[in-house]
PDB file of C-alpha atoms in Angstrom:
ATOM      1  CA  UNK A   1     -14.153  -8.239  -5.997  1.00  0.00           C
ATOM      2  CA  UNK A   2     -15.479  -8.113  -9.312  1.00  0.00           C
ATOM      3  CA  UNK A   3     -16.076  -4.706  -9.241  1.00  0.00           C
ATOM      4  CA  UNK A   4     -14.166  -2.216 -11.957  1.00  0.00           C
ATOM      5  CA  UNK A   5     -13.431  -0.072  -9.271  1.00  0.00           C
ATOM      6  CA  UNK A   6     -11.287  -2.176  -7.876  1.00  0.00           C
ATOM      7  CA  UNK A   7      -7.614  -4.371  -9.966  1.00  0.00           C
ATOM      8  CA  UNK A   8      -6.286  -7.469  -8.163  1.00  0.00           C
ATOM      9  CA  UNK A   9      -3.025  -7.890 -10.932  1.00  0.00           C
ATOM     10  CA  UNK A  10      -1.297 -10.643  -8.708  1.00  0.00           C
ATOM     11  CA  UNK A  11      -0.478 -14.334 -10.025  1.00  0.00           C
ATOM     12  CA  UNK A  12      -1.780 -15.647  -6.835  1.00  0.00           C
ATOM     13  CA  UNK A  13      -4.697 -15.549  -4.591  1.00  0.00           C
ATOM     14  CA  UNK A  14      -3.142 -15.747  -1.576  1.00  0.00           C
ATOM     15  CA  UNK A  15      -3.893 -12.912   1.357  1.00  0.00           C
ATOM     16  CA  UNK A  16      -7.051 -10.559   1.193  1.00  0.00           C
ATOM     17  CA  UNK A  17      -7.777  -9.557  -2.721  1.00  0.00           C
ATOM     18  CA  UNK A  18      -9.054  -6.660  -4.578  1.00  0.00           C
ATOM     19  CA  UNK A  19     -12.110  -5.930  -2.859  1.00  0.00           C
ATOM     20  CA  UNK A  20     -11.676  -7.151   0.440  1.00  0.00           C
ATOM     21  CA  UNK A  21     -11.966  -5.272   3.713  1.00  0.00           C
ATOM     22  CA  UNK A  22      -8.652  -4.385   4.483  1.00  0.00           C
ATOM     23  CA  UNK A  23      -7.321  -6.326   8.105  1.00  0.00           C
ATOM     24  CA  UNK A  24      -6.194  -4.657  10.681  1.00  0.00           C
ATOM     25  CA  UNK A  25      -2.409  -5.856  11.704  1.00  0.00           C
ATOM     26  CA  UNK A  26      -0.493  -4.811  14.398  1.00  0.00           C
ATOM     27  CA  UNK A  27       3.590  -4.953  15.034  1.00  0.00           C
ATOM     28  CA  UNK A  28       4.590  -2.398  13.009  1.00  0.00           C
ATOM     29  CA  UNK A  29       6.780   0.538  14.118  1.00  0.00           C
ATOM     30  CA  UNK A  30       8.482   3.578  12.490  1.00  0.00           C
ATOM     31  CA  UNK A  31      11.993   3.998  13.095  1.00  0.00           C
ATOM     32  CA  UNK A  32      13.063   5.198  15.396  1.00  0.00           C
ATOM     33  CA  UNK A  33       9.559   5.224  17.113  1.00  0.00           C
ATOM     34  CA  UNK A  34       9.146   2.766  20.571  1.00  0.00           C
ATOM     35  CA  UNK A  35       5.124   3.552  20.226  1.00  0.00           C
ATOM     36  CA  UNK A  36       3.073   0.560  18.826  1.00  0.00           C
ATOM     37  CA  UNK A  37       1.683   1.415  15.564  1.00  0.00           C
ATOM     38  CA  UNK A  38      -1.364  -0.537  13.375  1.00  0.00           C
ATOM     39  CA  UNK A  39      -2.343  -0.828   9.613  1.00  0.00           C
ATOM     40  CA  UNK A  40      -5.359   1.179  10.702  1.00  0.00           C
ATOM     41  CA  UNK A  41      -3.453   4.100  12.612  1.00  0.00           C
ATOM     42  CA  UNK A  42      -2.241   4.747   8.808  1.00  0.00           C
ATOM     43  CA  UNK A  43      -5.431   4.721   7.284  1.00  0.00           C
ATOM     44  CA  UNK A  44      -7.323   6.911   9.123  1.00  0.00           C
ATOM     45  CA  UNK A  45      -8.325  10.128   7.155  1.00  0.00           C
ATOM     46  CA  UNK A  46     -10.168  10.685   3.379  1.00  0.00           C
ATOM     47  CA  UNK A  47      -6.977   9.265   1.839  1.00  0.00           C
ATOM     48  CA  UNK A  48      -6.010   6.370  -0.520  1.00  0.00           C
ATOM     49  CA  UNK A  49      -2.776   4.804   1.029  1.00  0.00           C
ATOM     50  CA  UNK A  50      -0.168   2.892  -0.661  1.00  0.00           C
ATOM     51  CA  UNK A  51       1.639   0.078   0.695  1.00  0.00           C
ATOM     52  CA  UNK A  52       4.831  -0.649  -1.194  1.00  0.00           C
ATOM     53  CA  UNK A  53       6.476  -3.408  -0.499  1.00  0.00           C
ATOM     54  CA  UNK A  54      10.478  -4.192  -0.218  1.00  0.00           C
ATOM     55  CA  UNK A  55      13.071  -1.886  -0.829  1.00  0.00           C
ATOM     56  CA  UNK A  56      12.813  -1.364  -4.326  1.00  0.00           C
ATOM     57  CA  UNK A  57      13.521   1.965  -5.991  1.00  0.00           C
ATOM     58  CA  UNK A  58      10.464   3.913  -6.351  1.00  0.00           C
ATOM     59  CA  UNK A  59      11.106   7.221  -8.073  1.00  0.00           C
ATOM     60  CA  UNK A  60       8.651   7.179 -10.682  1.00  0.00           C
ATOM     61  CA  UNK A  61       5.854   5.716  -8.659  1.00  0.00           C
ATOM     62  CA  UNK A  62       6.587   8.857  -5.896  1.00  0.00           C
ATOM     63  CA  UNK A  63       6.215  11.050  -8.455  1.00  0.00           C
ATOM     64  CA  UNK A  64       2.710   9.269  -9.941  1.00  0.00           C
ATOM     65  CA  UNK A  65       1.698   9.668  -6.051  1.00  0.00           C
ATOM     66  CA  UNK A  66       2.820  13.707  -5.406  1.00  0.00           C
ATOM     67  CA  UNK A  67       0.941  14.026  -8.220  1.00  0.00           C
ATOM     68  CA  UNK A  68      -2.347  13.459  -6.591  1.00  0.00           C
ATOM     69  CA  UNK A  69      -1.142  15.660  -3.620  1.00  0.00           C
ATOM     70  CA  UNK A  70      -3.464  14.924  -0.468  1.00  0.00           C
ATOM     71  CA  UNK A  71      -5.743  12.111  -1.933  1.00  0.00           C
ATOM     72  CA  UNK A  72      -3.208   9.463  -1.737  1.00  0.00           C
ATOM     73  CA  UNK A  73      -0.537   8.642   1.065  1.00  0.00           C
ATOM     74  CA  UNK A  74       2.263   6.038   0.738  1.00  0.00           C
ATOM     75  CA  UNK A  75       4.278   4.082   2.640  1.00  0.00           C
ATOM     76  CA  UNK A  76       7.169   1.401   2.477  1.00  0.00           C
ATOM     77  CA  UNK A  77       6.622  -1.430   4.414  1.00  0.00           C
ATOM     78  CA  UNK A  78       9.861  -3.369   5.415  1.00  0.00           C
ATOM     79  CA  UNK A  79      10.692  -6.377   7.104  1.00  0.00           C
ATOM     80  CA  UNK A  80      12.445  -5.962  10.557  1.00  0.00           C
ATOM     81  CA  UNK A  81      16.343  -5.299   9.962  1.00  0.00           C
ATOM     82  CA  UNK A  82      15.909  -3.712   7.173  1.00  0.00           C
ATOM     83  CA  UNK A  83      16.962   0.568   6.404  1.00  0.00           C
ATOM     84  CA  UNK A  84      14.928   1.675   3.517  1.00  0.00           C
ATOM     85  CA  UNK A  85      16.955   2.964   0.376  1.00  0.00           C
ATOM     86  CA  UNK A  86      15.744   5.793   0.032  1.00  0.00           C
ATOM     87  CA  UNK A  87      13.313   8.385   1.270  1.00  0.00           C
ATOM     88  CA  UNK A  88      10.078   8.456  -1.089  1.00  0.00           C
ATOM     89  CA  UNK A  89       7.802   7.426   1.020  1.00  0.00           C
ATOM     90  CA  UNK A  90       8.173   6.920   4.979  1.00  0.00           C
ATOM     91  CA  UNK A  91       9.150   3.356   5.944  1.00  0.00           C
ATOM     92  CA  UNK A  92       7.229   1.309   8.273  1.00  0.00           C
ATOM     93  CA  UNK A  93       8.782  -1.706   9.998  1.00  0.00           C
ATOM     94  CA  UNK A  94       6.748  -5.409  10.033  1.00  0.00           C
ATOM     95  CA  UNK A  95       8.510  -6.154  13.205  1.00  0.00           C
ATOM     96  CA  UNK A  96       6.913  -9.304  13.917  1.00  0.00           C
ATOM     97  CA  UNK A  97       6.239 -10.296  10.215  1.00  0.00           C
ATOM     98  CA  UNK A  98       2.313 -10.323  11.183  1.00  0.00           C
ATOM     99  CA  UNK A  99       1.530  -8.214   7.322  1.00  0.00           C
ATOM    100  CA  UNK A 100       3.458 -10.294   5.472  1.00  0.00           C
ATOM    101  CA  UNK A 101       1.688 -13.040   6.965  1.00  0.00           C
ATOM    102  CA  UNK A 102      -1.975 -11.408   6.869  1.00  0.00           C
ATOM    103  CA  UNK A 103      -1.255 -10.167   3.242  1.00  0.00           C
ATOM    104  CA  UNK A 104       0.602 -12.738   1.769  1.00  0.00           C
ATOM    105  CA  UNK A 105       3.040  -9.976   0.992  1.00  0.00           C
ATOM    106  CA  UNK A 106       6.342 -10.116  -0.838  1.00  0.00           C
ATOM    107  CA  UNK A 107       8.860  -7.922  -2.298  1.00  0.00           C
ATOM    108  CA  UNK A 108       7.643  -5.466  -4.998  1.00  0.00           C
ATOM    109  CA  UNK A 109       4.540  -5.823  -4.385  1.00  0.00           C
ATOM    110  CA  UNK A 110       1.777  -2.634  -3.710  1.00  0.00           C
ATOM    111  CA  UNK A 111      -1.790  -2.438  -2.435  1.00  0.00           C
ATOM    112  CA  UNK A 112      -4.167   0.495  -2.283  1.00  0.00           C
ATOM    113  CA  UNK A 113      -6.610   0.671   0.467  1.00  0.00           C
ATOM    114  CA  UNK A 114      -9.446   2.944  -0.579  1.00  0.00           C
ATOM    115  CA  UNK A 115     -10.719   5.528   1.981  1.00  0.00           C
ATOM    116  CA  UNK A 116     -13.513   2.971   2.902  1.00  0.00           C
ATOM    117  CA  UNK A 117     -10.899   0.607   4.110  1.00  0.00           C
ATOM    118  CA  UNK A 118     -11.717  -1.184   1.407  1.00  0.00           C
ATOM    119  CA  UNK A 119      -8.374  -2.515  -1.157  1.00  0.00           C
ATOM    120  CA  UNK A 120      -8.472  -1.145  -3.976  1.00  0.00           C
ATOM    121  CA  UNK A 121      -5.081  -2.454  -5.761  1.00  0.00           C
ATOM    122  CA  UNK A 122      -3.348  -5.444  -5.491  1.00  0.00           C
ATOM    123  CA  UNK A 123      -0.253  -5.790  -8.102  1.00  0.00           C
ATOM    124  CA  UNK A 124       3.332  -8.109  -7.770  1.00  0.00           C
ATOM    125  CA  UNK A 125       4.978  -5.508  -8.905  1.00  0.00           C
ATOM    126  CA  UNK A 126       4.586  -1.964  -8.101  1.00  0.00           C
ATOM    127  CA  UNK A 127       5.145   0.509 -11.420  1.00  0.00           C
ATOM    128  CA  UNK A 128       4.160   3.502 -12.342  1.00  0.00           C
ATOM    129  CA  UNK A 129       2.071   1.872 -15.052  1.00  0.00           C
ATOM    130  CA  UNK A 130       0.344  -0.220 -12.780  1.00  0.00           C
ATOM    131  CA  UNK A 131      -1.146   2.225 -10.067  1.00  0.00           C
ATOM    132  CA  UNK A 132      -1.576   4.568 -13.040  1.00  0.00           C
ATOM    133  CA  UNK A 133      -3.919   2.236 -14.137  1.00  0.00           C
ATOM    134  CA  UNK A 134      -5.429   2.221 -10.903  1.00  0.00           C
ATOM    135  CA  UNK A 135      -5.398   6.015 -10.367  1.00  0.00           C
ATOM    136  CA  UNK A 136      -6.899   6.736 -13.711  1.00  0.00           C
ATOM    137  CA  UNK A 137     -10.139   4.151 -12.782  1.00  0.00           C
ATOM    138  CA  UNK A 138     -10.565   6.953  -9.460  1.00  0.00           C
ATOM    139  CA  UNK A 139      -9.307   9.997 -10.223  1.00  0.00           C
ATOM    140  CA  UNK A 140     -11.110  10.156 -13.357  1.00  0.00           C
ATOM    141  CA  UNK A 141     -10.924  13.829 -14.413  1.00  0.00           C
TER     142      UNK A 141
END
């Protein structure tokens, strides 16, 4: 946790921080999609993933991502009922609520889970400044 490879930018504590082994949840689907899907089923592969939370407008932060081309996927996780805004990033339904629960997640919010399943990020509010941050610490070029 107290590693610099790793920013937990939240005013809380609550969930798994910044250096935690990322759980495993299931109950979430894609639309559209009657298959059962888990947080793990998206993190397979030598990827970062982003989780963005809510159904805030994420422009900016799509382009931050695209910008790193295969190294980092993203998704939007939703709560059930809910039709995503728009199409930056695929949108994954918490049908039974069981990540918000496990993360302590709430609107706005992003996490990174490192290719070792390990989370990388945790910020309230997901900006382009804020995984920059993040993505500068990594992708140091």
């Amino acid at each position: 946790r107290r590693s610099g490879w790793v920013i937990d930018a939240r005013t809380t504590t609550a969930g798994p921080q910044a250096g935690d082994r990322a759980p495993d949840v299931a109950g979430l689907q894609r639309p559209g999609v009657d298959a059962p899907l888990r947080l793990f089923d998206l993190l397979r592969g030598p990827h970062h993933t982003l989780f963005a939370l809510g159904n805030e407008p994420l422009a900016d932060v799509a382009r931050l991502v695209r910008s790193h081309g295969t190294d980092v996927k993203a998704y939007r996780i939703l709560p059930a009922g809910t039709t995503a805004i728009d199409r930056e990033f695929p949108a994954i339904t918490d049908a039974d609520g069981q990540f918000a629960k496990c993360y302590a997640a709430e609107s706005g919010q992003g996490i990174v889970v490192r290719p070792d399943g390990t989370i990388g990020l945790r910020t309230d509010r997901l900006t382009p400044e804020s995984l920059g941050d993040y993505f500068d610490r990594i992708f140091a070029r």
